[in-house]
Amino acid sequence: MKNVGQSSIDEYLKLPIVREHSQLSFHNNYSFMKKVDELPTGPEWMCDMVKVAGDRLGEDGQMMTEELELWRRDPIECIRELIGNPAFKDNIAYEPVKAYQDKAGTNRILDEAWTGDWWWKTQGKLRKGAVVAPVILASDKTQLTKFRGDKSAWPVYLSIGNISKEKRRQVSARATVLVGYLPVSKLECFKEDSRSLAGYRLFHHCMSELLKPLIEAGKSGVPMTCADGYIRRIFPILAAYVADYPEQCLIACCKENRCPRCQVDPNMRGNLVNSLWREVDETVELLKQHKKRMRKKRAPTERYEELGLRAVYQPFWINLPHTDIFSCFTPDILHQLHKGVFKDHLVKWCTDIVGEDELDRRFKAMNGHPGLRHFKKGISGISQWTGTEHKEMQKVFVGIMAGAVSDKVLTVVRALIDFIYYAQLQSHTTKTLQALQKSLETFHANKQILIDLEIRDHFNIPKLHNIQHYLDSIIALGSPDGYNTEFPERLHIDFAKNAYRASNKRDYTEQMTLWLQRQEAILLRRAYLEWLHPIADEKSTGCRSAEIADEESDDEADEVVQSQAGKEPLSSMEAHTVLTPTPSTIYRIAKRPALPNTTVQQLETAHGAVDFLPALSTFLKKHSPHAPSPSRYDRFDAYKQITLSIPFNRHLSLKHIILNRIRATPPRAAKGRTPAAPGSFDTALIIEDPANYTPPSGLSLLGLRVGQIRAIFDLPPQFGHYAHPLAYIEWFTPLGSKDSVTGMYQVNRSTRALRRNAEVISVTRIARSCHLMGKCARKIDHQWTTENVLDKAKAFWLNSYIHVDTFVVTH
């Protein structure tokens, strides 16, 4: 069904081998589509014609009109399909809960929608036995064509908070459905000065038609068969609306120079002030008064102007039961934080202070790390920014600015980066919310330095004000990752762009809905067949990588092994059983070494393991005292990398393990058209003191110390048997107290007798990867490069921001 044209399907079906052996019930594409149309599908599509009467005179002397199409599905039927899907049986909730991290009930957990206050308050308004279905809407206008025409679509998506956010974020799970296409028009039947307001009114009229079934259902409830087979009376009530800032203002019927949530004065948005919330009843009354005054040609009331309202007299949310539309707006991390506060403001402020050249040099010299993007040419020349670039810059930005700016400016930088990282947590507690608020307060307490440096005249920035509402939103609806605008933008690919490509580009909306209905029918059929004839899947490790970007392919990755204390080794793989008292580390390593028969000289030169023999001798004296002494004639099977499975982090996800890749790759010489590549010897946190290390949580740095992994190798059989590979590491100084300004630990190279302090250890002592950044003064040393900064720099910052997991551990 994908990327296959009609003629190609016809040609395939005409092949003799297909006709003779397939015995299909259709012979061409047309009959095939007829068969697909007979399959069960989701809620049917309906088209309403919306007639818009303009205020411009046409050539005939009459007022111009325009007819538009509103394509919609019944939202009640969509909710019925979602809440009754048996695939969601283990990922769905029917009542609110209050979870705490401690027995005293002082540290509350807020993650899913059912842990927030909104569900509790709404539940109290309904009859006993009622089940709330928190409706989550998302809408975003998107371009369908890139280089020709101006075709656009305005999809509206629907999901329910009963389904876990982990499942809602999976596109393949179909836990978010397309419920309608709003009409997109230039409204040329209106004069230019009234066209914007007409667009506001058109949006609200169409949304009113789309959501009309929710009014009665929200008041009386609708019996629905749920995923567990029980029938419950479901009350679908609008709880959250995911939209960017302009669309939030459109929904709230206010001007874009106002906050769509609160009544803050437009000239006070740069201050940390507690303003009153907008109220639905007051807004509706003001709109009614404005309508009457306009009929009498009287000026708007002072209160109407104060709230910056637009003359939309019938907002779509006016009749929705138990709905406070102003509290429905959720944090928009992508546009408000990554693209807004960080890229558009913080980076610009710092560039003005430091200068483009110095900032570029610091990014160019950044030490590498698996999954970390290296900005080889700096950041000033990047013209096309995406959310990925913003996140990659945030990982190193505090370390980049350390030394380049004054402590006061760095405090501002750190406060905003801390806020961004806390906002991204997938599970919040009372303590993390306090830290989130403290970060915001720290920024506002120190922002005056930017005015003193003449970088800013004011901070009356809408996106900077909007983040003040994050705390209230999280307490009400759960963590922001369940409502991020990145997900609807991803849905545009399947529900808008691919559907448009399947059309003939004329009257495309009708063709898009038909294509989507057929795709849905095939998916439902496939799901039924898989349920009828289940296929035994291979056991999943439940792992995901925190280092998706910049993954290197490696011949080591063909076969891997995994070990863990107390578990039986896999029979088909090499056994790795923990025999030492050191806390175990789950790891994966190649079954066949990528660098077999490596000489001691190669380890000393290519790997930089200059004290390899003395370090190995010390290890053997401790673990195998009767083994012969190693010599320069011995050979070792070496590996290029090892992958660690990091313990669960309750603030990120309770269902996935984070993978850390640690490299010990020697330089590669140029060969043919393949260019030379520098070596990669990553740093990691090593278990130095097992008594203080606390697995399996791993949410502490106690007992850990930074080391650089120079080589990973197997112990040759002549020295006895050791259950795990070994690693040659170079120590850094122990972790002391964190720097008060950067909030990061400072470490130096550890030396003994004027030589680097090296040791051979078992890989089971490697706890997690880490990232070091060279500590530099106001101007960076021009000799530093990404390849030599670990050797050139004298002091280093332990980067707390390399990953959200590391941020949680170090804060």
PDB file of C-alpha atoms in Angstrom, residues 564-697:
ATOM      1  CA  GLN A 564      24.211  -9.623  35.257  1.00  0.00           C
ATOM      2  CA  ALA A 565      24.767 -10.887  38.757  1.00  0.00           C
ATOM      3  CA  GLY A 566      22.350 -13.587  39.813  1.00  0.00           C
ATOM      4  CA  LYS A 567      21.154 -14.404  36.272  1.00  0.00           C
ATOM      5  CA  GLU A 568      21.963 -17.432  34.157  1.00  0.00           C
ATOM      6  CA  PRO A 569      24.136 -16.675  31.110  1.00  0.00           C
ATOM      7  CA  LEU A 570      22.595 -17.121  27.690  1.00  0.00           C
ATOM      8  CA  SER A 571      23.339 -20.623  26.460  1.00  0.00           C
ATOM      9  CA  SER A 572      24.135 -19.599  22.897  1.00  0.00           C
ATOM     10  CA  MET A 573      26.566 -16.901  23.943  1.00  0.00           C
ATOM     11  CA  GLU A 574      29.776 -16.709  25.862  1.00  0.00           C
ATOM     12  CA  ALA A 575      29.083 -16.823  29.600  1.00  0.00           C
ATOM     13  CA  HIS A 576      29.945 -13.750  31.645  1.00  0.00           C
ATOM     14  CA  THR A 577      29.198 -14.402  35.303  1.00  0.00           C
ATOM     15  CA  VAL A 578      30.183 -11.978  38.042  1.00  0.00           C
ATOM     16  CA  LEU A 579      32.727 -13.647  40.356  1.00  0.00           C
ATOM     17  CA  THR A 580      34.030 -10.547  42.106  1.00  0.00           C
ATOM     18  CA  PRO A 581      32.474  -8.756  45.100  1.00  0.00           C
ATOM     19  CA  THR A 582      32.199  -5.576  43.039  1.00  0.00           C
ATOM     20  CA  PRO A 583      28.576  -4.514  42.324  1.00  0.00           C
ATOM     21  CA  SER A 584      27.584  -5.923  38.962  1.00  0.00           C
ATOM     22  CA  THR A 585      27.231  -3.970  35.735  1.00  0.00           C
ATOM     23  CA  ILE A 586      25.027  -5.216  32.931  1.00  0.00           C
ATOM     24  CA  TYR A 587      27.011  -4.871  29.743  1.00  0.00           C
ATOM     25  CA  ARG A 588      27.140  -5.947  26.139  1.00  0.00           C
ATOM     26  CA  ILE A 589      30.290  -6.672  24.236  1.00  0.00           C
ATOM     27  CA  ALA A 590      31.180  -8.284  20.952  1.00  0.00           C
ATOM     28  CA  LYS A 591      31.477 -12.069  20.934  1.00  0.00           C
ATOM     29  CA  ARG A 592      34.492 -11.817  18.641  1.00  0.00           C
ATOM     30  CA  PRO A 593      37.081  -9.085  19.357  1.00  0.00           C
ATOM     31  CA  ALA A 594      37.485  -6.526  16.589  1.00  0.00           C
ATOM     32  CA  LEU A 595      41.235  -6.225  17.272  1.00  0.00           C
ATOM     33  CA  PRO A 596      42.601  -9.758  17.768  1.00  0.00           C
ATOM     34  CA  ASN A 597      46.277 -10.460  18.534  1.00  0.00           C
ATOM     35  CA  THR A 598      47.037  -6.869  19.483  1.00  0.00           C
ATOM     36  CA  THR A 599      50.643  -6.444  20.577  1.00  0.00           C
ATOM     37  CA  VAL A 600      51.781  -4.626  23.695  1.00  0.00           C
ATOM     38  CA  GLN A 601      53.489  -2.047  21.483  1.00  0.00           C
ATOM     39  CA  GLN A 602      50.194  -1.344  19.693  1.00  0.00           C
ATOM     40  CA  LEU A 603      48.440  -0.943  23.026  1.00  0.00           C
ATOM     41  CA  GLU A 604      51.117   1.485  24.179  1.00  0.00           C
ATOM     42  CA  THR A 605      51.211   3.564  20.995  1.00  0.00           C
ATOM     43  CA  ALA A 606      47.849   3.336  19.238  1.00  0.00           C
ATOM     44  CA  HIS A 607      45.820   3.126  22.450  1.00  0.00           C
ATOM     45  CA  GLY A 608      48.059   5.301  24.585  1.00  0.00           C
ATOM     46  CA  ALA A 609      48.225   2.641  27.322  1.00  0.00           C
ATOM     47  CA  VAL A 610      51.822   3.603  28.134  1.00  0.00           C
ATOM     48  CA  ASP A 611      51.950   1.718  31.459  1.00  0.00           C
ATOM     49  CA  PHE A 612      50.081  -1.323  30.276  1.00  0.00           C
ATOM     50  CA  LEU A 613      52.520  -3.992  31.504  1.00  0.00           C
ATOM     51  CA  PRO A 614      53.027  -2.572  35.031  1.00  0.00           C
ATOM     52  CA  ALA A 615      49.258  -2.082  35.444  1.00  0.00           C
ATOM     53  CA  LEU A 616      48.489  -5.614  34.236  1.00  0.00           C
ATOM     54  CA  SER A 617      51.160  -7.062  36.526  1.00  0.00           C
ATOM     55  CA  THR A 618      49.553  -5.326  39.517  1.00  0.00           C
ATOM     56  CA  PHE A 619      46.159  -6.711  38.538  1.00  0.00           C
ATOM     57  CA  LEU A 620      47.493 -10.268  38.191  1.00  0.00           C
ATOM     58  CA  LYS A 621      49.261 -10.137  41.573  1.00  0.00           C
ATOM     59  CA  LYS A 622      45.905  -9.336  43.169  1.00  0.00           C
ATOM     60  CA  HIS A 623      43.607 -11.670  41.249  1.00  0.00           C
ATOM     61  CA  SER A 624      45.910 -14.450  40.007  1.00  0.00           C
ATOM     62  CA  PRO A 625      49.081 -14.469  42.132  1.00  0.00           C
ATOM     63  CA  HIS A 626      50.427 -17.672  40.576  1.00  0.00           C
ATOM     64  CA  ALA A 627      50.171 -16.410  37.001  1.00  0.00           C
ATOM     65  CA  PRO A 628      53.383 -15.675  35.049  1.00  0.00           C
ATOM     66  CA  SER A 629      54.457 -12.081  34.594  1.00  0.00           C
ATOM     67  CA  PRO A 630      53.262 -10.471  31.346  1.00  0.00           C
ATOM     68  CA  SER A 631      55.868  -9.541  28.753  1.00  0.00           C
ATOM     69  CA  ARG A 632      56.110  -7.479  25.597  1.00  0.00           C
ATOM     70  CA  TYR A 633      55.736 -10.644  23.540  1.00  0.00           C
ATOM     71  CA  ASP A 634      52.225 -11.387  24.767  1.00  0.00           C
ATOM     72  CA  ARG A 635      49.259 -10.634  22.551  1.00  0.00           C
ATOM     73  CA  PHE A 636      45.777  -9.569  23.556  1.00  0.00           C
ATOM     74  CA  ASP A 637      42.346  -9.682  21.930  1.00  0.00           C
ATOM     75  CA  ALA A 638      41.022  -6.130  22.140  1.00  0.00           C
ATOM     76  CA  TYR A 639      37.565  -4.653  21.654  1.00  0.00           C
ATOM     77  CA  LYS A 640      36.591  -1.304  20.191  1.00  0.00           C
ATOM     78  CA  GLN A 641      33.668  -0.597  22.507  1.00  0.00           C
ATOM     79  CA  ILE A 642      31.431  -1.827  25.269  1.00  0.00           C
ATOM     80  CA  THR A 643      27.789  -0.973  25.898  1.00  0.00           C
ATOM     81  CA  LEU A 644      26.474  -0.595  29.445  1.00  0.00           C
ATOM     82  CA  SER A 645      22.869  -0.953  30.561  1.00  0.00           C
ATOM     83  CA  ILE A 646      22.227   1.857  33.022  1.00  0.00           C
ATOM     84  CA  PRO A 647      19.850   1.235  35.953  1.00  0.00           C
ATOM     85  CA  PHE A 648      16.293   2.517  35.716  1.00  0.00           C
ATOM     86  CA  ASN A 649      15.903   6.207  36.388  1.00  0.00           C
ATOM     87  CA  ARG A 650      12.524   6.906  37.967  1.00  0.00           C
ATOM     88  CA  HIS A 651      12.511  10.433  36.506  1.00  0.00           C
ATOM     89  CA  LEU A 652      12.856   9.204  32.919  1.00  0.00           C
ATOM     90  CA  SER A 653      11.070   5.918  32.310  1.00  0.00           C
ATOM     91  CA  LEU A 654      10.110   2.840  34.262  1.00  0.00           C
ATOM     92  CA  LYS A 655       9.970   0.606  31.203  1.00  0.00           C
ATOM     93  CA  HIS A 656      13.280   1.099  29.441  1.00  0.00           C
ATOM     94  CA  ILE A 657      16.933   0.683  30.182  1.00  0.00           C
ATOM     95  CA  ILE A 658      19.275   3.390  28.962  1.00  0.00           C
ATOM     96  CA  LEU A 659      22.306   2.183  27.016  1.00  0.00           C
ATOM     97  CA  ASN A 660      25.696   3.862  27.331  1.00  0.00           C
ATOM     98  CA  ARG A 661      28.306   3.164  24.659  1.00  0.00           C
ATOM     99  CA  ILE A 662      31.943   3.559  25.677  1.00  0.00           C
ATOM    100  CA  ARG A 663      34.632   3.515  22.995  1.00  0.00           C
ATOM    101  CA  ALA A 664      38.273   2.522  23.114  1.00  0.00           C
ATOM    102  CA  THR A 665      38.981   2.825  19.405  1.00  0.00           C
ATOM    103  CA  PRO A 666      42.541   3.407  18.122  1.00  0.00           C
ATOM    104  CA  PRO A 667      43.236   5.801  15.238  1.00  0.00           C
ATOM    105  CA  ARG A 668      42.542   4.484  11.749  1.00  0.00           C
ATOM    106  CA  ALA A 669      44.917   5.192   8.882  1.00  0.00           C
ATOM    107  CA  ALA A 670      43.638   6.334   5.506  1.00  0.00           C
ATOM    108  CA  LYS A 671      42.964   3.501   3.090  1.00  0.00           C
ATOM    109  CA  GLY A 672      41.922   4.110  -0.481  1.00  0.00           C
ATOM    110  CA  ARG A 673      38.959   6.469  -0.473  1.00  0.00           C
ATOM    111  CA  THR A 674      38.387   5.944   3.241  1.00  0.00           C
ATOM    112  CA  PRO A 675      39.848   8.910   5.132  1.00  0.00           C
ATOM    113  CA  ALA A 676      41.868   8.588   8.296  1.00  0.00           C
ATOM    114  CA  ALA A 677      39.960   8.719  11.578  1.00  0.00           C
ATOM    115  CA  PRO A 678      41.265   9.798  14.987  1.00  0.00           C
ATOM    116  CA  GLY A 679      41.080   7.510  17.995  1.00  0.00           C
ATOM    117  CA  SER A 680      38.220   7.676  20.484  1.00  0.00           C
ATOM    118  CA  PHE A 681      38.930   6.934  24.131  1.00  0.00           C
ATOM    119  CA  ASP A 682      35.892   7.817  26.188  1.00  0.00           C
ATOM    120  CA  THR A 683      35.670   8.618  29.859  1.00  0.00           C
ATOM    121  CA  ALA A 684      33.471   6.790  32.335  1.00  0.00           C
ATOM    122  CA  LEU A 685      32.526   6.715  36.002  1.00  0.00           C
ATOM    123  CA  ILE A 686      34.326   3.762  37.595  1.00  0.00           C
ATOM    124  CA  ILE A 687      33.320   2.007  40.799  1.00  0.00           C
ATOM    125  CA  GLU A 688      36.260   2.825  43.074  1.00  0.00           C
ATOM    126  CA  ASP A 689      34.608   2.165  46.414  1.00  0.00           C
ATOM    127  CA  PRO A 690      32.051  -0.681  46.180  1.00  0.00           C
ATOM    128  CA  ALA A 691      30.997  -0.137  49.799  1.00  0.00           C
ATOM    129  CA  ASN A 692      29.575   3.322  49.015  1.00  0.00           C
ATOM    130  CA  TYR A 693      28.177   2.520  45.552  1.00  0.00           C
ATOM    131  CA  THR A 694      24.449   1.811  45.624  1.00  0.00           C
ATOM    132  CA  PRO A 695      23.191  -0.349  42.790  1.00  0.00           C
ATOM    133  CA  PRO A 696      20.712  -1.033  41.279  1.00  0.00           C
ATOM    134  CA  SER A 697      19.353   2.522  41.508  1.00  0.00           C
TER     135      SER A 697
END
